[in-house]
mmCIF file of C-alpha atoms and ligand atoms in Angstrom:
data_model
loop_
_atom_site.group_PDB
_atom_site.id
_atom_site.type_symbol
_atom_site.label_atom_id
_atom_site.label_comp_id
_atom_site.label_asym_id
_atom_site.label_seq_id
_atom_site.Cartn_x
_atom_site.Cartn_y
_atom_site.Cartn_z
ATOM 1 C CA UNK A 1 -78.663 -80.329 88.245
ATOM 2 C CA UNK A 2 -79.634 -78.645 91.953
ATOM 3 C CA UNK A 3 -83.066 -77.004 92.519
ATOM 4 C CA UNK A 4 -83.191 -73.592 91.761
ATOM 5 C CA UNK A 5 -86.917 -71.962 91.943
ATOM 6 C CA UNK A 6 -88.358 -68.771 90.919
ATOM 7 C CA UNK A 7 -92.031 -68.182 92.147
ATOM 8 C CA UNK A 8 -93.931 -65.764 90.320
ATOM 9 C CA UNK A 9 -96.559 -63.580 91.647
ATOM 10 C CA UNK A 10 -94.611 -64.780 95.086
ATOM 11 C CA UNK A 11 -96.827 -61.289 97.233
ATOM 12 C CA UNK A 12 -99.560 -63.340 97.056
ATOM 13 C CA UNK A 13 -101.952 -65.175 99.101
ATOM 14 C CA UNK A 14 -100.466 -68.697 98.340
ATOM 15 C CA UNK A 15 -97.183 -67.281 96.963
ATOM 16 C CA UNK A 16 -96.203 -65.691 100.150
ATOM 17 C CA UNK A 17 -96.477 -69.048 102.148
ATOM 18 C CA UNK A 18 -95.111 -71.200 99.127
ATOM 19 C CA UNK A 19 -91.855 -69.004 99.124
ATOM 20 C CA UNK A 20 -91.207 -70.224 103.327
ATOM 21 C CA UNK A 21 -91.884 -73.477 102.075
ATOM 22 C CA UNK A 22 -89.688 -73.495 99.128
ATOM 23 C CA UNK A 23 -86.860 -71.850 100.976
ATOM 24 C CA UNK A 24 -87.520 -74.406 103.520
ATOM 25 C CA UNK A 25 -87.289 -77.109 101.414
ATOM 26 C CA UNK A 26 -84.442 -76.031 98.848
ATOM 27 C CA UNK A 27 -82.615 -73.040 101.757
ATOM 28 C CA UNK A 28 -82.904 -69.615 100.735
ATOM 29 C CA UNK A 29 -79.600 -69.062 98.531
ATOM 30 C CA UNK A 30 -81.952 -71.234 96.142
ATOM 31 C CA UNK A 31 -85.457 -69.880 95.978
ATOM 32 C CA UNK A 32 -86.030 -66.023 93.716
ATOM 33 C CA UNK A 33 -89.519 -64.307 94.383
ATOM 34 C CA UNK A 34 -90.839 -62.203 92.572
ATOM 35 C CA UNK A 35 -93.771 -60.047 91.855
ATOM 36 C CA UNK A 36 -95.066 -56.591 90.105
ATOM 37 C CA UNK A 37 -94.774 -55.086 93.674
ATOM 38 C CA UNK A 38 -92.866 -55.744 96.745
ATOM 39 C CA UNK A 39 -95.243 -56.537 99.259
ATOM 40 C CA UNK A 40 -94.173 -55.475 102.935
ATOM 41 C CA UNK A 41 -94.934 -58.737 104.379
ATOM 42 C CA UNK A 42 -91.505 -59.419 106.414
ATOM 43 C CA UNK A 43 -91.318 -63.191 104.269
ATOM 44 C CA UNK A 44 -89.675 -61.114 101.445
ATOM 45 C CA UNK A 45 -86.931 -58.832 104.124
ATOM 46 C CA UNK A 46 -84.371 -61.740 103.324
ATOM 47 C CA UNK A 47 -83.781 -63.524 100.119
ATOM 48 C CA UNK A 48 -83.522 -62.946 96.788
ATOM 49 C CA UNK A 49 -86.478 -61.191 95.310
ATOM 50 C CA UNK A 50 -86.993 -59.191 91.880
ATOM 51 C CA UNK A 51 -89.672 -56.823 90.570
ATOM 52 C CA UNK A 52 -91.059 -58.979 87.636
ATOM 53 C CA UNK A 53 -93.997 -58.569 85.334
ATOM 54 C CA UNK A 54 -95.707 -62.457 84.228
ATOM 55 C CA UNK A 55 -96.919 -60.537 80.981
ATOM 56 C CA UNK A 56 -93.835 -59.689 80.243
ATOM 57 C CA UNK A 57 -92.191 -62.863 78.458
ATOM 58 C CA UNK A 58 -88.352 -61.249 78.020
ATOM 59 C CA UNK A 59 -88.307 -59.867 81.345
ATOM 60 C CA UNK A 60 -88.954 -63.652 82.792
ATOM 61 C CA UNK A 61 -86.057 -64.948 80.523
ATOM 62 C CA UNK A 62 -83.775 -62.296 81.726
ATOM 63 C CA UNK A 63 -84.664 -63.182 84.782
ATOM 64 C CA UNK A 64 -84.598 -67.016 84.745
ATOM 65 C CA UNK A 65 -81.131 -67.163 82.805
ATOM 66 C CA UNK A 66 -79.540 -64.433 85.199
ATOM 67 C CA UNK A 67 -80.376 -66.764 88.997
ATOM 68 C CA UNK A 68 -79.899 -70.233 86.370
ATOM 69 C CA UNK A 69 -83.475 -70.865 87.156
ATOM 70 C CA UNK A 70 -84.779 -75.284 86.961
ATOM 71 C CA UNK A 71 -88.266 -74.962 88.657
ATOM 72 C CA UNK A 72 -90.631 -72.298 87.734
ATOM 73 C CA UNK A 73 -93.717 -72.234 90.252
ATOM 74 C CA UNK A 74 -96.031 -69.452 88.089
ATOM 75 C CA UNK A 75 -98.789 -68.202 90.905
ATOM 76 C CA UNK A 76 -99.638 -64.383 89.600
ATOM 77 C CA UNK A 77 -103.606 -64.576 88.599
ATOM 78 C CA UNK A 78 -106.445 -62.162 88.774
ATOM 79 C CA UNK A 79 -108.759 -64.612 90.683
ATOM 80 C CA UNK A 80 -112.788 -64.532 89.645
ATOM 81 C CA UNK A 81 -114.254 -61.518 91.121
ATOM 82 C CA UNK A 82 -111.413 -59.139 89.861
ATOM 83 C CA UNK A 83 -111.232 -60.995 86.778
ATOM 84 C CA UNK A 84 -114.996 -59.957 86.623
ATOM 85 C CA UNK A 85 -114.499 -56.148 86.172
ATOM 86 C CA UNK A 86 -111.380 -56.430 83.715
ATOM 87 C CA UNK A 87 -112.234 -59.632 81.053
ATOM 88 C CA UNK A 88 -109.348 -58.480 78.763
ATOM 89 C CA UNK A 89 -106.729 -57.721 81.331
ATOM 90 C CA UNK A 90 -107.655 -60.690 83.233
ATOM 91 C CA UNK A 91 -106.993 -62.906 79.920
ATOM 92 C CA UNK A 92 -104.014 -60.799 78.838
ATOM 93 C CA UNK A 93 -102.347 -61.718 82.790
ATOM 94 C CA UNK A 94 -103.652 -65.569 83.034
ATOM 95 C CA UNK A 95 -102.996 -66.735 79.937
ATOM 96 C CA UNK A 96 -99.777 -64.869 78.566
ATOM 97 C CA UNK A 97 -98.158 -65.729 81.411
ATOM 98 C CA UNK A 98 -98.698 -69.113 81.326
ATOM 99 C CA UNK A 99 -97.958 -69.335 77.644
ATOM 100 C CA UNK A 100 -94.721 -67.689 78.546
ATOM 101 C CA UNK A 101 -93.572 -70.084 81.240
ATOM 102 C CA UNK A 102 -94.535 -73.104 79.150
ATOM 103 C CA UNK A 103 -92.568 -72.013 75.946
ATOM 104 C CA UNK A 104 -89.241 -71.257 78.448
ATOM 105 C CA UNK A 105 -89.856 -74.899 79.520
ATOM 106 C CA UNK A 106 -90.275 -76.182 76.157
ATOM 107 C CA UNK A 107 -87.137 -74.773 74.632
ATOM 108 C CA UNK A 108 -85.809 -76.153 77.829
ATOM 109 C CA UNK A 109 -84.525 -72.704 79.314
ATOM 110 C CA UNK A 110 -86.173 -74.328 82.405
ATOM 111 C CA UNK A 111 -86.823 -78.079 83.568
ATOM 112 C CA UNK A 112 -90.350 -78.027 85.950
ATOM 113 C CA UNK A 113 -93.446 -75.674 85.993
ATOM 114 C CA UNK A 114 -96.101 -75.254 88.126
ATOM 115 C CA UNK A 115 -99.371 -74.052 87.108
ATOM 116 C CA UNK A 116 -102.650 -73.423 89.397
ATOM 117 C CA UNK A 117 -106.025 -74.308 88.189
ATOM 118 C CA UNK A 118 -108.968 -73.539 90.509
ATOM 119 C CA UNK A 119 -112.140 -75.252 90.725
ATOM 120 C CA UNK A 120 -114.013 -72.374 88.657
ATOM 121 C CA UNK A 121 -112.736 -74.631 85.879
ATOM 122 C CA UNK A 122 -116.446 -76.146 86.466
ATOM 123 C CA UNK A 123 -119.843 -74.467 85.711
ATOM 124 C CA UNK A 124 -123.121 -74.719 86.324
ATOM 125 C CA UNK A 125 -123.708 -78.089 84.125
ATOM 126 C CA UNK A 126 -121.009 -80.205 86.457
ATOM 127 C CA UNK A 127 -122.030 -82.289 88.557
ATOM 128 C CA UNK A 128 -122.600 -80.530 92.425
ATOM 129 C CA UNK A 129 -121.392 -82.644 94.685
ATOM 130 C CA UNK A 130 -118.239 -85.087 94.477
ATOM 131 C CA UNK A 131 -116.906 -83.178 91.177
ATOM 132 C CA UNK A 132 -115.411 -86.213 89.634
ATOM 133 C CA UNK A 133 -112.013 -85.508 87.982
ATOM 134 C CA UNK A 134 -113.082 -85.645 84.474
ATOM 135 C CA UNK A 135 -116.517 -84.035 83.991
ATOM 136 C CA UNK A 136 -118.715 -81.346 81.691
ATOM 137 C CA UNK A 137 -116.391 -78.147 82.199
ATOM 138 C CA UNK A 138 -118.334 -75.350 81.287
ATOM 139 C CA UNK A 139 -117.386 -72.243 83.157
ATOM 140 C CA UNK A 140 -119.041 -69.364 83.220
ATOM 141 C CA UNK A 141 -116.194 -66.641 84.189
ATOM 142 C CA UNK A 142 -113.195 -64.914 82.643
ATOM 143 C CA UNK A 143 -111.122 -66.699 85.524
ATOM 144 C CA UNK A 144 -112.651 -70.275 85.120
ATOM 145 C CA UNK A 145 -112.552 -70.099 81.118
ATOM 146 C CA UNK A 146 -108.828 -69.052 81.692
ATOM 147 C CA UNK A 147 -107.921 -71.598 84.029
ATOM 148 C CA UNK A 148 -109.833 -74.055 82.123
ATOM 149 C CA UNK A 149 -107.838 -73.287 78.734
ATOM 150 C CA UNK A 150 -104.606 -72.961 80.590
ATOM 151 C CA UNK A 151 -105.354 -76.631 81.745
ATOM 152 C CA UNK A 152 -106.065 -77.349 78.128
ATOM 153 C CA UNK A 153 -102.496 -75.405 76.624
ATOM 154 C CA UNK A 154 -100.630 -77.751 79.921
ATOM 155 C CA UNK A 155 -101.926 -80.876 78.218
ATOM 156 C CA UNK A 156 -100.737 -80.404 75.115
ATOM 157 C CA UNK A 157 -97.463 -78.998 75.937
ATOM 158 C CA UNK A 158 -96.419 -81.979 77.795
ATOM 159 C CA UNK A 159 -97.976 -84.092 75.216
ATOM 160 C CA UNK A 160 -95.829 -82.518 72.187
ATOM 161 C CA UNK A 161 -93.243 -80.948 73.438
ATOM 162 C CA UNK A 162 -92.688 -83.175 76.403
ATOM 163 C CA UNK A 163 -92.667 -80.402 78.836
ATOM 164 C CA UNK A 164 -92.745 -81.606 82.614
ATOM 165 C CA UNK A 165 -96.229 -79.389 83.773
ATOM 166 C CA UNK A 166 -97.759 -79.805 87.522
ATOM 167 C CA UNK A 167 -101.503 -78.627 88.449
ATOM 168 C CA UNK A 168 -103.354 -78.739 90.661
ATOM 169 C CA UNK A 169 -107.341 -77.571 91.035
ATOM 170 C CA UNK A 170 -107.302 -75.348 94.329
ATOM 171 C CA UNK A 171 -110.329 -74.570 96.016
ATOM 172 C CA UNK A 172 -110.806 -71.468 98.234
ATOM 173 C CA UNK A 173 -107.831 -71.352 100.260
ATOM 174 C CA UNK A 174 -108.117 -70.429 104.057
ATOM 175 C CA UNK A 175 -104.932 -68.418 105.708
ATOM 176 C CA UNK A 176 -104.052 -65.852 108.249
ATOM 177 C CA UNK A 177 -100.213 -65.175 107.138
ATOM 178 C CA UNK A 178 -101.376 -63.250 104.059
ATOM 179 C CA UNK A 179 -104.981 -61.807 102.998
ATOM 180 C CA UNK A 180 -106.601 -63.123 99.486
ATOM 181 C CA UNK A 181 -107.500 -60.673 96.844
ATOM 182 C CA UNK A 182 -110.626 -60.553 94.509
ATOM 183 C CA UNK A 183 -111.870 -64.101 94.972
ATOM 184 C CA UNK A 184 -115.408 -65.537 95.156
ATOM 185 C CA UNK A 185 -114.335 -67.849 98.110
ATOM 186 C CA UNK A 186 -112.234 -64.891 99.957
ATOM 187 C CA UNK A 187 -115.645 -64.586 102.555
ATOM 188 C CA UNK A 188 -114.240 -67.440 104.561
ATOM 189 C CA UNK A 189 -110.881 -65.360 105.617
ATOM 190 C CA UNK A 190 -112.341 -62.030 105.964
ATOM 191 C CA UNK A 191 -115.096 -63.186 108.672
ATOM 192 C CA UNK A 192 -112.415 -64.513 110.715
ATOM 193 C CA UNK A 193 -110.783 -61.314 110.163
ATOM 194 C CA UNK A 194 -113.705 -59.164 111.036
ATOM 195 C CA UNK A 195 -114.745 -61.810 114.345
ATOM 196 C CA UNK A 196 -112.033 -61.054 115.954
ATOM 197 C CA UNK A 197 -111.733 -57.516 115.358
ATOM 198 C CA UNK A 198 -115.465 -55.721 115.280
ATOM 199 C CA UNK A 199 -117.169 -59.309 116.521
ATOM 200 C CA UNK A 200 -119.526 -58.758 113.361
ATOM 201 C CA UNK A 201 -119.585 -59.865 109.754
ATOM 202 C CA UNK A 202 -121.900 -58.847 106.946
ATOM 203 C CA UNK A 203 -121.680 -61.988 104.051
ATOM 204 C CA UNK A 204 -121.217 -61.142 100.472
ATOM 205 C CA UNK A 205 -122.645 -64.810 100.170
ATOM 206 C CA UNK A 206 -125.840 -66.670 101.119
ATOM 207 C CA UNK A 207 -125.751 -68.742 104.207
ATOM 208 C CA UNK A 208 -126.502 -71.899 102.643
ATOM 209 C CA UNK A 209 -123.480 -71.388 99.602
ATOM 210 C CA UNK A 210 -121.580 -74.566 100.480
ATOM 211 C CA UNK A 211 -118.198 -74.177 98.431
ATOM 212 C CA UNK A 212 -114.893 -76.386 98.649
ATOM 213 C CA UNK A 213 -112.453 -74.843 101.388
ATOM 214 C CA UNK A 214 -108.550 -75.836 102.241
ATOM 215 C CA UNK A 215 -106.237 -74.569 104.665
ATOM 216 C CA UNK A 216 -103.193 -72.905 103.204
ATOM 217 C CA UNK A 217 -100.904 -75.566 105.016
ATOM 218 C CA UNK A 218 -102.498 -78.180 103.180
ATOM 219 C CA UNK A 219 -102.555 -76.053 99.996
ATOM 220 C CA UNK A 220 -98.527 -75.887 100.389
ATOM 221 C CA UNK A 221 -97.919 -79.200 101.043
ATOM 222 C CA UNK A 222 -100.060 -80.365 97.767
ATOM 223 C CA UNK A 223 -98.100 -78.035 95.303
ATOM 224 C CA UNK A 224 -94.466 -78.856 96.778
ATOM 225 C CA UNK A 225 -95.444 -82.685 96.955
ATOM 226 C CA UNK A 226 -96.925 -82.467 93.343
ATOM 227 C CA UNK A 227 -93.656 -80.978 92.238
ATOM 228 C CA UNK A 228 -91.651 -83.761 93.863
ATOM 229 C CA UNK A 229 -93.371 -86.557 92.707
ATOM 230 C CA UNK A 230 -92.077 -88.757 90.131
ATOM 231 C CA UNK A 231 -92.598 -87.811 87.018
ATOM 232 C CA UNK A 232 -95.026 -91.456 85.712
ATOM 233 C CA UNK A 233 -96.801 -90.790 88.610
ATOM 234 C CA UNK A 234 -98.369 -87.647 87.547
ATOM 235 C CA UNK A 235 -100.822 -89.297 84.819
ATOM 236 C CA UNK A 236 -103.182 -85.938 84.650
ATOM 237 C CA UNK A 237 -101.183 -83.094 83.230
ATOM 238 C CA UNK A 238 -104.114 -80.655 82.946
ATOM 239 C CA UNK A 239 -104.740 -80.083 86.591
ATOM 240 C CA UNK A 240 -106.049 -82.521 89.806
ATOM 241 C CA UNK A 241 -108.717 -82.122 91.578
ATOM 242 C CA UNK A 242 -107.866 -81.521 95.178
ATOM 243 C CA UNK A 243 -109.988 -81.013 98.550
ATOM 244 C CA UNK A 244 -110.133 -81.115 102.177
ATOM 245 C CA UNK A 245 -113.768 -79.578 103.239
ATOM 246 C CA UNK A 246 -116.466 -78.044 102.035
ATOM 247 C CA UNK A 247 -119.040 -75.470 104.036
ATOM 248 C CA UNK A 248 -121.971 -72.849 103.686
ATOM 249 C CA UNK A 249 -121.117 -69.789 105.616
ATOM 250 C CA UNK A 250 -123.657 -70.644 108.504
ATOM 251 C CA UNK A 251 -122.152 -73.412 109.100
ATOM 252 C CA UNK A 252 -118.622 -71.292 109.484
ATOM 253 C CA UNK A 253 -119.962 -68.904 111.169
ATOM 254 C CA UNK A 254 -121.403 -71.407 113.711
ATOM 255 C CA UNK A 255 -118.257 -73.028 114.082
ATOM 256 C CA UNK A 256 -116.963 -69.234 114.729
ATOM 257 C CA UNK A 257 -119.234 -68.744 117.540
ATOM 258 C CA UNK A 258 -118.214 -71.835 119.482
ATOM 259 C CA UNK A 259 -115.176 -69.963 119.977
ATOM 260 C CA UNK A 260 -116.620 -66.805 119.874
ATOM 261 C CA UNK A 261 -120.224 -66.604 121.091
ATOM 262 C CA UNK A 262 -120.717 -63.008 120.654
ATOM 263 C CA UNK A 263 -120.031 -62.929 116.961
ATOM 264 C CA UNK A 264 -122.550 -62.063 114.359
ATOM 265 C CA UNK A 265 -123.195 -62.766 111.064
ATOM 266 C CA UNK A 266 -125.207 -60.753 108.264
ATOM 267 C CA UNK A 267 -126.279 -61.914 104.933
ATOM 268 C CA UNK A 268 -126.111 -59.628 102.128
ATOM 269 C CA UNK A 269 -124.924 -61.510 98.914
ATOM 270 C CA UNK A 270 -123.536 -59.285 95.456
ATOM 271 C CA UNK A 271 -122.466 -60.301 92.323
ATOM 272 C CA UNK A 272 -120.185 -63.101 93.786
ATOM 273 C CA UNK A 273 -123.532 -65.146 94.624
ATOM 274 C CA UNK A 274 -123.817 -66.017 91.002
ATOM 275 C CA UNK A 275 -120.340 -67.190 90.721
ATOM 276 C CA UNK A 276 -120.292 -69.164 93.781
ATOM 277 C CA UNK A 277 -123.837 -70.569 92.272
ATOM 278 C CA UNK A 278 -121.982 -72.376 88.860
ATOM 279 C CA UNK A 279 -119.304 -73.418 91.446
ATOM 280 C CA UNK A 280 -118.978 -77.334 93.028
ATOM 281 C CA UNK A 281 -120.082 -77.873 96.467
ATOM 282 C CA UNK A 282 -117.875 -80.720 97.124
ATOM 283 C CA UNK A 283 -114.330 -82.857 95.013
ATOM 284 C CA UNK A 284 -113.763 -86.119 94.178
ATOM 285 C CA UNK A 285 -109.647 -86.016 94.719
ATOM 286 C CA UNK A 286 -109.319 -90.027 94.101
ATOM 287 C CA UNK A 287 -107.372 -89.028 91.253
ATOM 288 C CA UNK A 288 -104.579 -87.174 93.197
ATOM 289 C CA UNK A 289 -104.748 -89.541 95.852
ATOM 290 C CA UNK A 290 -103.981 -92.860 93.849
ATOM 291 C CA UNK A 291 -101.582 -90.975 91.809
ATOM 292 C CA UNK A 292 -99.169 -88.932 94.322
ATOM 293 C CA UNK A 293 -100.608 -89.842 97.468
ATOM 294 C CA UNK A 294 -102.554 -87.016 98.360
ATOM 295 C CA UNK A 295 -105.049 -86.552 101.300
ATOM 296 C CA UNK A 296 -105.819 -83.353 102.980
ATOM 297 C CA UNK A 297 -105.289 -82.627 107.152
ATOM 298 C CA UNK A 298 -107.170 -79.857 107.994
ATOM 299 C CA UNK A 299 -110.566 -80.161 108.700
ATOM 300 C CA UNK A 300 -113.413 -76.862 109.065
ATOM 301 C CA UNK A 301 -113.071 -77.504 112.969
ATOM 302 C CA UNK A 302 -109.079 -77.489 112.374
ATOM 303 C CA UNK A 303 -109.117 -74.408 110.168
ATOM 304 C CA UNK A 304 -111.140 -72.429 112.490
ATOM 305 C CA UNK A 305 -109.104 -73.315 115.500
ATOM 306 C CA UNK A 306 -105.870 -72.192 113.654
ATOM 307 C CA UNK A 307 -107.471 -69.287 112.424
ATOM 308 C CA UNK A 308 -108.872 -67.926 115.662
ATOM 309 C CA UNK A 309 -105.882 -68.812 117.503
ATOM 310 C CA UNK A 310 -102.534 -67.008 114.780
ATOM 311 C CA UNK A 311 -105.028 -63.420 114.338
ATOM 312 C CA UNK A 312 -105.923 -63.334 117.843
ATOM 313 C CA UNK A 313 -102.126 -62.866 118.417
ATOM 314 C CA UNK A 314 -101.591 -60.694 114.979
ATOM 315 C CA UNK A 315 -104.534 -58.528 115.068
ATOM 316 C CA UNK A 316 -105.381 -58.056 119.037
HETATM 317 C C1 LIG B 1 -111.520 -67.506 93.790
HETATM 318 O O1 LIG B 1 -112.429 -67.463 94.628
HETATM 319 O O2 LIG B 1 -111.537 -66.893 92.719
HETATM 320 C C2 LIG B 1 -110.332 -68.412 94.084
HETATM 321 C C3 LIG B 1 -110.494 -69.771 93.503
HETATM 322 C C4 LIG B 1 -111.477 -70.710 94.074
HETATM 323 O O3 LIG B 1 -109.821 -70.111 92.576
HETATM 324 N N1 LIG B 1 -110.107 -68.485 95.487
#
């Protein structure tokens, strides 16, 4: 049977650059987004796309059945500040959805999910630096106690009901194509954002918060190669740890000003501090590495130079 994806919560920060790089990989005629709201962003002018609620378990059937649907990539979340303000809605959207997905793929309506996890699956009893795969998990948010029972419900689906689950752990994820929304780690786009267009950036973090960081590129590339990687291969089916860097915001903000000398940065952390302050500093990705062959491209000086370069020509 041919490829046929839907991507839900596809307006997204991830989900916007995923659906290119589906549609790249399996051409347009066989990649649906979809999402609560359109978003304006030109990605979704062409192709199949269809106003879609992830609560809404029915809706997604109707949905799958009528485009004959194999490969479900689920990506609609409230991240962990958002999730923050609204515990129950935040549970309601993260974990419904999820259940929903994984009971289409167990009565075999569909063949393939994918499922993000995030690294707020740890807490402030893991171990700092070099998070090793299997650890203490104790999170301390809506989002990371969601993410870390979704893990949990991915497990044992593929365990007794054999369904064929992908995840991966994504840290904060570093674009210019589309903005992030209501993350702890969403700092390290906005001050590239605010660099280049008022040369001044006040911090919602502390200067020395270092936090695992990825470039959206590399981000992409992990989920589609996940998803096209043998099936023995994939010997953790809650979720991988991935990474690529890890930085305090001085240390961004320094690498900003070697492009930008005038820039300046202000510290003025909020609630988010306390987050980021149960979160790892650095992964141990040997896991996803042996497995399915991962490594990472981007480094911080990459990302900035990438960044600086795509919104001086979007936002100037
Ligand atoms: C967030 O900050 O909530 C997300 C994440 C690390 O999962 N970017």
């Amino acid at each position: 049977m041919s490829t046929k994806v839907l991507i839900i919560g596809a307006c997204g920060q991830i989900g916007t650059e995923l659906t290119t790089a589906l549609r790249n990989t399996y051409g347009v005629a066989n990649v649906v987004a979809s999402d609560i709201r359109k978003s304006d962003n030109e990605v979704f002018a062409h192709g199949a796309f269809e106003l879609l609620d992830a609560r809404d378990k029915e809706a997604i059937k109707v949905c799958v059945e009528k485009h004959e649907i194999t490969d479900v990539y689920l990506m609609a979340a409230l991240l962990s500040a958002t999730a923050e303000k609204n515990p129950e809605f935040a549970w309601d959207l993260n974990m419904n959805s999820l259940l929903h997905v994984l009971n289409l793929a167990k009565e075999r309506v569909i063949q393939k999910v994918f499922w993000p996890s995030s690294i707020a699956v740890f807490g402030k009893n893991s171990p700092k630096v070099n998070t090793p795969q299997h650890t203490i998990m104790e999170p301390s948010t809506v989002y990371g106690i969601s993410k870390l029972a979704g893990e949990r419900w991915c497990e044992y689906y593929h365990k007794n009901y054999g369904v064929d689950v992908r995840s991966i752990r994504y840290p904060g994820i570093i674009s210019w194509k589309a903005n992030p929304g209501g993350g702890t780690t969403d700092y390290a786009v906005e001050i590239f954002h605010e660099a280049i267009k008022h040369g001044q950036y006040t911090c919602f973090l502390k200067e020395d918060t270092a936090l695992p960081m990825m470039f959206m590129d590399d981000a992409v590339r992990a989920t589609i190669d996940i998803m096209n990687a043998h099936s023995e291969t994939i010997k953790v089916r809650s979720s991988y740890n991935i990474a690529a860097t890890s930085f305090t915001p001085k240390e961004l903000s320094e690498a900003i000003q070697q492009l930008l000398p005038e820039f300046v940065v202000r510290y003025e952390p909020d609630f988010r501090q306390q987050i980021a302050d149960t979160w790892p500093e650095s992964i141990d990705d040997s896991a996803a590495s042996s497995d399915w062959n991962w490594s990472a491209q981007f480094d911080m000086k990459a990302i900035v130079l990438e960044m600086i370069t795509n919104l001086q020509k979007v936002l100037v």
